[in-house]
GROMACS .gro file of C-alpha atoms in nm:
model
  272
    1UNK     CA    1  -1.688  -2.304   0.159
    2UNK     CA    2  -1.611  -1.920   0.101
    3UNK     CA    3  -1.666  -1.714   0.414
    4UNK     CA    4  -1.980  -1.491   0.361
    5UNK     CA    5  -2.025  -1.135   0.385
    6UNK     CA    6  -1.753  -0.852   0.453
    7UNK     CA    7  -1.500  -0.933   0.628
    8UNK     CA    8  -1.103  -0.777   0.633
    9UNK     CA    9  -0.776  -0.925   0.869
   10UNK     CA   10  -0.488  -0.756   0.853
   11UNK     CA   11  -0.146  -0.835   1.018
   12UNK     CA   12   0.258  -0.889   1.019
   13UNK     CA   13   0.400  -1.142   0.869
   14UNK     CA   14   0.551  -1.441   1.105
   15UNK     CA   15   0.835  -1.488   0.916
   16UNK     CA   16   0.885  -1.112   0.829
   17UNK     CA   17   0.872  -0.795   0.960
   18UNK     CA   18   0.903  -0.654   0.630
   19UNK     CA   19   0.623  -0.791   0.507
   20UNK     CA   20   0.271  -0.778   0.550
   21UNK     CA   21  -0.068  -0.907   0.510
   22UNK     CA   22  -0.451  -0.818   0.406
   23UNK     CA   23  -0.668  -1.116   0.389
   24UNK     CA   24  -1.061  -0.953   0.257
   25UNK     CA   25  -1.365  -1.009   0.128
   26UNK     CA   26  -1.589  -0.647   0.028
   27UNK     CA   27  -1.934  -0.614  -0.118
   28UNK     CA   28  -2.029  -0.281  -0.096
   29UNK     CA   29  -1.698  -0.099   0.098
   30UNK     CA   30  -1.496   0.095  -0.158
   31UNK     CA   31  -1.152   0.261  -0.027
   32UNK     CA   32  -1.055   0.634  -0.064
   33UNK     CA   33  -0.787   0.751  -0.281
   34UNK     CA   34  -0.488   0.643  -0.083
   35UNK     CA   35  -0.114   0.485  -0.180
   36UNK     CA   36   0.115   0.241   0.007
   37UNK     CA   37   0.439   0.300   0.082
   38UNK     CA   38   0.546  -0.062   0.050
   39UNK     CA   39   0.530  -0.316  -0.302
   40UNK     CA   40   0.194  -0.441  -0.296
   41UNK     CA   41   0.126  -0.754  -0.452
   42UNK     CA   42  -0.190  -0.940  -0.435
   43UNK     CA   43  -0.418  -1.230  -0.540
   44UNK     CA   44  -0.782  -1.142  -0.676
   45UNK     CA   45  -0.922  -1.536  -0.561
   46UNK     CA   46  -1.323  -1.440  -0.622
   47UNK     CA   47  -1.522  -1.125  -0.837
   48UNK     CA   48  -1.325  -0.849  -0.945
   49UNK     CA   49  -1.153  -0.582  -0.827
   50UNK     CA   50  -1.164  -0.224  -0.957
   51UNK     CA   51  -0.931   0.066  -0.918
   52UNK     CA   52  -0.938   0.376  -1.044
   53UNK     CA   53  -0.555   0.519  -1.121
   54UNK     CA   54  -0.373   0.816  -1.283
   55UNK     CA   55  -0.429   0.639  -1.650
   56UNK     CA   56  -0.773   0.533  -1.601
   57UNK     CA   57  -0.999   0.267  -1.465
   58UNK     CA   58  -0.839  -0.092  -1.416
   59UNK     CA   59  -1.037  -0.453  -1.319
   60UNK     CA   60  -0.872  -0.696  -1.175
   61UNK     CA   61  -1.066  -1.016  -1.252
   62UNK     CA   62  -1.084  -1.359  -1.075
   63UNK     CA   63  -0.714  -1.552  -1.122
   64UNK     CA   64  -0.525  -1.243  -1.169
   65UNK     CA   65  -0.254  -1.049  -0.953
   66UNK     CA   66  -0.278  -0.675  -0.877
   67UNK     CA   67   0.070  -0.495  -0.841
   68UNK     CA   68   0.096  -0.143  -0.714
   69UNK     CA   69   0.406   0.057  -0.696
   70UNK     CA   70   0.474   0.246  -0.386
   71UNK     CA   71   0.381   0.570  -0.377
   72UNK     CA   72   0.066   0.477  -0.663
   73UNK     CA   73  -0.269   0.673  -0.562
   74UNK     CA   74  -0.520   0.434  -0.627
   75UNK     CA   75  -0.884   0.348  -0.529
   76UNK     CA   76  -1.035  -0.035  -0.504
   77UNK     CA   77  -1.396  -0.130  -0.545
   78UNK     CA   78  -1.637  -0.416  -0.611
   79UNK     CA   79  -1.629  -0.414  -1.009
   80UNK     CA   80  -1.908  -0.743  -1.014
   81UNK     CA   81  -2.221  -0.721  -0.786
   82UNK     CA   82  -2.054  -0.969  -0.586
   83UNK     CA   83  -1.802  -0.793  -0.485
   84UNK     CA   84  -1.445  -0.961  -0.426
   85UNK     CA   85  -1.217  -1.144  -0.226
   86UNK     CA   86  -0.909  -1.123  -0.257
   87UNK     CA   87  -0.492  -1.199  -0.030
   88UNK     CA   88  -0.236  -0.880  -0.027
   89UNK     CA   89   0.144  -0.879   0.058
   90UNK     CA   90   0.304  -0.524   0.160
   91UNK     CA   91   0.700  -0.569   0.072
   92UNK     CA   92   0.909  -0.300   0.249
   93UNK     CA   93   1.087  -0.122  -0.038
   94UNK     CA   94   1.395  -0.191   0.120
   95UNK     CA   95   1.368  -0.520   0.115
   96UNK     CA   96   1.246  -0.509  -0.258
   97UNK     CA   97   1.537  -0.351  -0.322
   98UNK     CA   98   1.797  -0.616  -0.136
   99UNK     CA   99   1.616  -0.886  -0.379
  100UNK     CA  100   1.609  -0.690  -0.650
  101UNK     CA  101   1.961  -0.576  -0.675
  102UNK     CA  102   2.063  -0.955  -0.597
  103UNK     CA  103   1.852  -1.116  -0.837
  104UNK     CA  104   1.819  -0.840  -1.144
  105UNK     CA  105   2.139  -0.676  -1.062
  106UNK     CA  106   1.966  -0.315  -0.961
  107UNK     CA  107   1.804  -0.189  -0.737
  108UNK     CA  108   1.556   0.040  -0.901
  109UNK     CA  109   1.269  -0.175  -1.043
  110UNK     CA  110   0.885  -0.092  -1.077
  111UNK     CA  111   0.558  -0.262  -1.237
  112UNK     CA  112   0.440  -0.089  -1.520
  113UNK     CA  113   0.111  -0.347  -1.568
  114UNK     CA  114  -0.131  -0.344  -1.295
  115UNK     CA  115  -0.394  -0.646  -1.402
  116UNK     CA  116  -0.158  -0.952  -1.421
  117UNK     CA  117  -0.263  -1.244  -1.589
  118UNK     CA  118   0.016  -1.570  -1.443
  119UNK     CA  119  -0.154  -1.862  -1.315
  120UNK     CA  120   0.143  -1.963  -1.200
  121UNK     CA  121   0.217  -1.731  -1.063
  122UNK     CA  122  -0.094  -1.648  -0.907
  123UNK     CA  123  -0.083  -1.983  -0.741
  124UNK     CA  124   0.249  -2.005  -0.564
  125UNK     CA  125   0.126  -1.663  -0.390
  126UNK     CA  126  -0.202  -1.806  -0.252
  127UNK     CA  127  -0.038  -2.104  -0.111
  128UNK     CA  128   0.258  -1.911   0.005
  129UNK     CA  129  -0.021  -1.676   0.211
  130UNK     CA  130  -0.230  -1.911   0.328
  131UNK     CA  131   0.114  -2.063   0.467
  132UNK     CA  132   0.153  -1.765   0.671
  133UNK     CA  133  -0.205  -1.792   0.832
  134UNK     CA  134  -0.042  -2.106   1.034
  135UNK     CA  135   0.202  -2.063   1.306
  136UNK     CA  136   0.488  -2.257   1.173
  137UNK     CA  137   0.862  -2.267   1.168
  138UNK     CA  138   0.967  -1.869   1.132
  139UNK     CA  139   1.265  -1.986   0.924
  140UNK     CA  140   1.032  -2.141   0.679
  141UNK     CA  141   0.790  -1.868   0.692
  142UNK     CA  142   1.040  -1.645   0.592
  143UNK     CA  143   1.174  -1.857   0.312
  144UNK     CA  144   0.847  -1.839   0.117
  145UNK     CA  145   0.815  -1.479   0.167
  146UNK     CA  146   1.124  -1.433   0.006
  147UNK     CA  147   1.072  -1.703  -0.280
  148UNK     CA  148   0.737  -1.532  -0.349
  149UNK     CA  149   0.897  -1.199  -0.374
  150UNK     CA  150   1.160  -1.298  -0.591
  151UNK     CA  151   0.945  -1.476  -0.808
  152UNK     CA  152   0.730  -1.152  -0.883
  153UNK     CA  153   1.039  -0.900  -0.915
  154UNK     CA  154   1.208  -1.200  -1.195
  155UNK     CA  155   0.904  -1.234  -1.365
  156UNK     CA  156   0.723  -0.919  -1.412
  157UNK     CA  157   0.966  -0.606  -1.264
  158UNK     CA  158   1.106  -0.338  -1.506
  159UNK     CA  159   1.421  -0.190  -1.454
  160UNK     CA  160   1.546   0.135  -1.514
  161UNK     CA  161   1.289   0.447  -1.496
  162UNK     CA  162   1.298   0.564  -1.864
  163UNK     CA  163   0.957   0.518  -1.947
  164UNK     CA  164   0.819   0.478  -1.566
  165UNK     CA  165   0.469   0.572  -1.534
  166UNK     CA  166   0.482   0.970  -1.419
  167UNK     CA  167   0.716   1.223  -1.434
  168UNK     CA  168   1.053   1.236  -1.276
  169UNK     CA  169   1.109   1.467  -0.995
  170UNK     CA  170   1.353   1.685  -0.928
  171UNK     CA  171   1.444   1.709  -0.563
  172UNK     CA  172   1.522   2.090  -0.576
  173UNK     CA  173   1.179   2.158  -0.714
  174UNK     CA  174   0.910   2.336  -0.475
  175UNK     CA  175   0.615   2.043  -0.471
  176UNK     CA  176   0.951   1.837  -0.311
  177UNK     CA  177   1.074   2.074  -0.066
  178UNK     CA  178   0.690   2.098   0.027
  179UNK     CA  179   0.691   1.696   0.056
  180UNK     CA  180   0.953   1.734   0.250
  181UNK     CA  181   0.857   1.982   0.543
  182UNK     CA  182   0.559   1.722   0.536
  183UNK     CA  183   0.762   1.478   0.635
  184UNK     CA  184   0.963   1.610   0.881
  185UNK     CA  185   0.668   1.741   1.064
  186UNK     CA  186   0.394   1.458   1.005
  187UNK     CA  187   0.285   1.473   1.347
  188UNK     CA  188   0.277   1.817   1.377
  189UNK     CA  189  -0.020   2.085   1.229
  190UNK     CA  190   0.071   2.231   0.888
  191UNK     CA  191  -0.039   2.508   0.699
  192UNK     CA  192  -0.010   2.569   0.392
  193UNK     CA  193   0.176   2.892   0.468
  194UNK     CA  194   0.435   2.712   0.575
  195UNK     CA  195   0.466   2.474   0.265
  196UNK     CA  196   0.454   2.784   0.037
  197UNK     CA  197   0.726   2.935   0.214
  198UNK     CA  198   0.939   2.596   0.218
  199UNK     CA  199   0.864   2.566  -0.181
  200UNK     CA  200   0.910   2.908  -0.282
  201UNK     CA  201   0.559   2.930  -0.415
  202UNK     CA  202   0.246   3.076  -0.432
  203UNK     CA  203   0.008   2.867  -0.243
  204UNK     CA  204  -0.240   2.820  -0.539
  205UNK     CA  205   0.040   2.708  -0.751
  206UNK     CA  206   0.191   2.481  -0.498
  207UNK     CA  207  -0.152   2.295  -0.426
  208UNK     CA  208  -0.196   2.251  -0.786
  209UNK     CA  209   0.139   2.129  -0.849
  210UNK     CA  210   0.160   1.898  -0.571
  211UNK     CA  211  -0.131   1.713  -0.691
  212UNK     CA  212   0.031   1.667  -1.003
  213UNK     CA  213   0.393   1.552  -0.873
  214UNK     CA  214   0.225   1.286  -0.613
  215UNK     CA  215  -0.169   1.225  -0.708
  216UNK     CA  216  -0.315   1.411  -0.365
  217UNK     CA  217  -0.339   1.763  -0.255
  218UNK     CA  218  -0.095   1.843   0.022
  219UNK     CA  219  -0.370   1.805   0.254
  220UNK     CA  220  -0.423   1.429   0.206
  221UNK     CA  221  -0.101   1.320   0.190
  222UNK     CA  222  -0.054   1.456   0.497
  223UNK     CA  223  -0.340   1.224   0.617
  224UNK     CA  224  -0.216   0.955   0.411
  225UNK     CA  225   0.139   0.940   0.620
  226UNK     CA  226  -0.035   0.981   0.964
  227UNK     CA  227  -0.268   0.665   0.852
  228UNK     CA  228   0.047   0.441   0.702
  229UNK     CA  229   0.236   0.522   1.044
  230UNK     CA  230  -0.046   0.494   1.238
  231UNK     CA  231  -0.090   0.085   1.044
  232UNK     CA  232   0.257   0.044   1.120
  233UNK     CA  233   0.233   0.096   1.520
  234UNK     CA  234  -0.077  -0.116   1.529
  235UNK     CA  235   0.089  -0.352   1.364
  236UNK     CA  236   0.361  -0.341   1.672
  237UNK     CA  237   0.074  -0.434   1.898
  238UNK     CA  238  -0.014  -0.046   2.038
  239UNK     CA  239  -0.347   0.023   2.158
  240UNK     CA  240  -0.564   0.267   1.881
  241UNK     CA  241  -0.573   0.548   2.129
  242UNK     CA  242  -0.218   0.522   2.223
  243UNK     CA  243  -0.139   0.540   1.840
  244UNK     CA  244  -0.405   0.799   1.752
  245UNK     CA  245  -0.269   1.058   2.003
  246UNK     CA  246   0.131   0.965   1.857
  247UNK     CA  247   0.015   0.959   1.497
  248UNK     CA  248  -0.172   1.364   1.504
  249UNK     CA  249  -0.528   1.204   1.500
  250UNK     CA  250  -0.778   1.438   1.636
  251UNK     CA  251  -0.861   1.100   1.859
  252UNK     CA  252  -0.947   0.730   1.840
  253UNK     CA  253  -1.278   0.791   1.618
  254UNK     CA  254  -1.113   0.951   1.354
  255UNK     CA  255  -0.807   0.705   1.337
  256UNK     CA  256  -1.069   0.452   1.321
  257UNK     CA  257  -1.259   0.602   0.997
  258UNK     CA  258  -0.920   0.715   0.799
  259UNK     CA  259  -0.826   0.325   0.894
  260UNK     CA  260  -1.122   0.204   0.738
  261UNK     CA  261  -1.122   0.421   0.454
  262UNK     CA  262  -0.755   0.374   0.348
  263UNK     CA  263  -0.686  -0.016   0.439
  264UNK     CA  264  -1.045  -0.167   0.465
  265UNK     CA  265  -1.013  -0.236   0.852
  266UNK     CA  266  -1.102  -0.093   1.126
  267UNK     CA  267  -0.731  -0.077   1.407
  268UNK     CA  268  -0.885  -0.325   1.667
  269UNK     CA  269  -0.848  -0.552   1.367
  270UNK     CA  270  -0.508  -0.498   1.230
  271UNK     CA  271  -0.288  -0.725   1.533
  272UNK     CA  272   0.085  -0.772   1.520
   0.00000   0.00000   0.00000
């Protein structure tokens, strides 16, 4: 029998470090606009998922797979009454690329359909996460990660960027330089001074384009890469205040609602 009401796990792969994984069920919860940095691939096992993305509303029914680029701003929310319950890999883009350049011969691939219908698909990625619920064999753990993985890039991974969803970027333009500085200072306060003077331009402008080149205002992001670092610590084991104070969280409270907004979970229940 199903497990009632709403309930979210999320954790690091046994057989991978580069991998890992969101088992959920949501009623009423709906995330914030957020975006991983891994490959996420998942399995929609009950109800329907929604997500609203930069072309429009998707659902995700029952039986399907949900595949979101890294990088893609997207929401999720109950699109039935019921809610839905659903299994999530996160593939580190490098390893992504490793299979990807082995297997398709490059190394640049992305997912251009977000609702897929393969029940075969579909399938061999429930069984290969419930497989990683159970402490097995590591070497065998591993294995099916990388089967699974392979399986998805083969099957359903475009090559080639030509007709990518959004523009390409140009690294010398000022929304980049502005990424940039945010990354180099991601635990650090920001303002947006500072970005206008690393991009060359007016702060109106820059806010505006920003949101254009990478779906959030400068301001989120920011929050966005504190949060994915911040999942990545907890993941190592680190206690939430520990990783609040390393990650720029004001303290442990507000780690705990960006955690819960962004990935469904609160950190005591994200465990290595």
């Amino acid at each position: 029998m199903a497990e009632e009401g709403e309930h979210a796990r999320l954790w690091a792969a046994p057989g991978s470090a580069q991998v890992e994984l969101l088992s959920a069920r949501f009623e009423r919860f709906a995330f914030d606009r957020h975006s991983h940095e891994q490959l996420s691939v998942g399995v929609i096992e009950e109800g329907a998922e929604g997500l609203h993305l930069a072309g429009g509303k998707v659902v995700v029914p029952a039986g399907q797979l949900v595949i979101l680029n890294p990088g893609q701003v997207h929401t999720g929310f109950a699109a039935e009454e019921s809610g839905w319950r659903y299994r999530m890999f996160y593939f580190d883009t490098a390893m992504v690329d490793e299979l990807a350049e082995e297997h398709l011969g490059v190394r640049d691939v992305w997912f251009g359909q977000t609702a897929v219908p393969d029940p075969e698909l579909f399938a061999g990625l429930r069984r290969v996460h419930r497989e990683q619920e159970r402490a097995g064999d590591p070497l065998t753990a591993e294995s099916l990660l990388l089967g699974a993985l392979t399986t998805v890039l083969r099957r359903h991974a475009s090559t080639g960027r030509t007709i990518a969803p959004g523009p390409r970027r140009d690294p010398r333009r000022g929304p980049d330089l502005a990424r940039q500085l945010l990354h180099d200072r991601w635990t650090e306060p920001v303002t947006i001074a500072e970005l206008s003077a690393a991009s060359g331009m007016p702060r109106a402008s820059l806010i505006a384009a920003f949101r254009q080149a990478y779906g959030l205002p400068p301001h989120a992001y920011l929050l966005r890469l504190r949060a994915n670092r911040a999942r990545r610590l907890l993941l190592t084991g680190r206690r939430p205040a520990e990783v609040a104070a390393a990650t720029g969280f004001a303290d442990q409270a507000h780690l705990t609602r960006v955690c819960k907004r962004y990935f469904g979970v609160t950190p005591g229940a994200i465990r290595p």
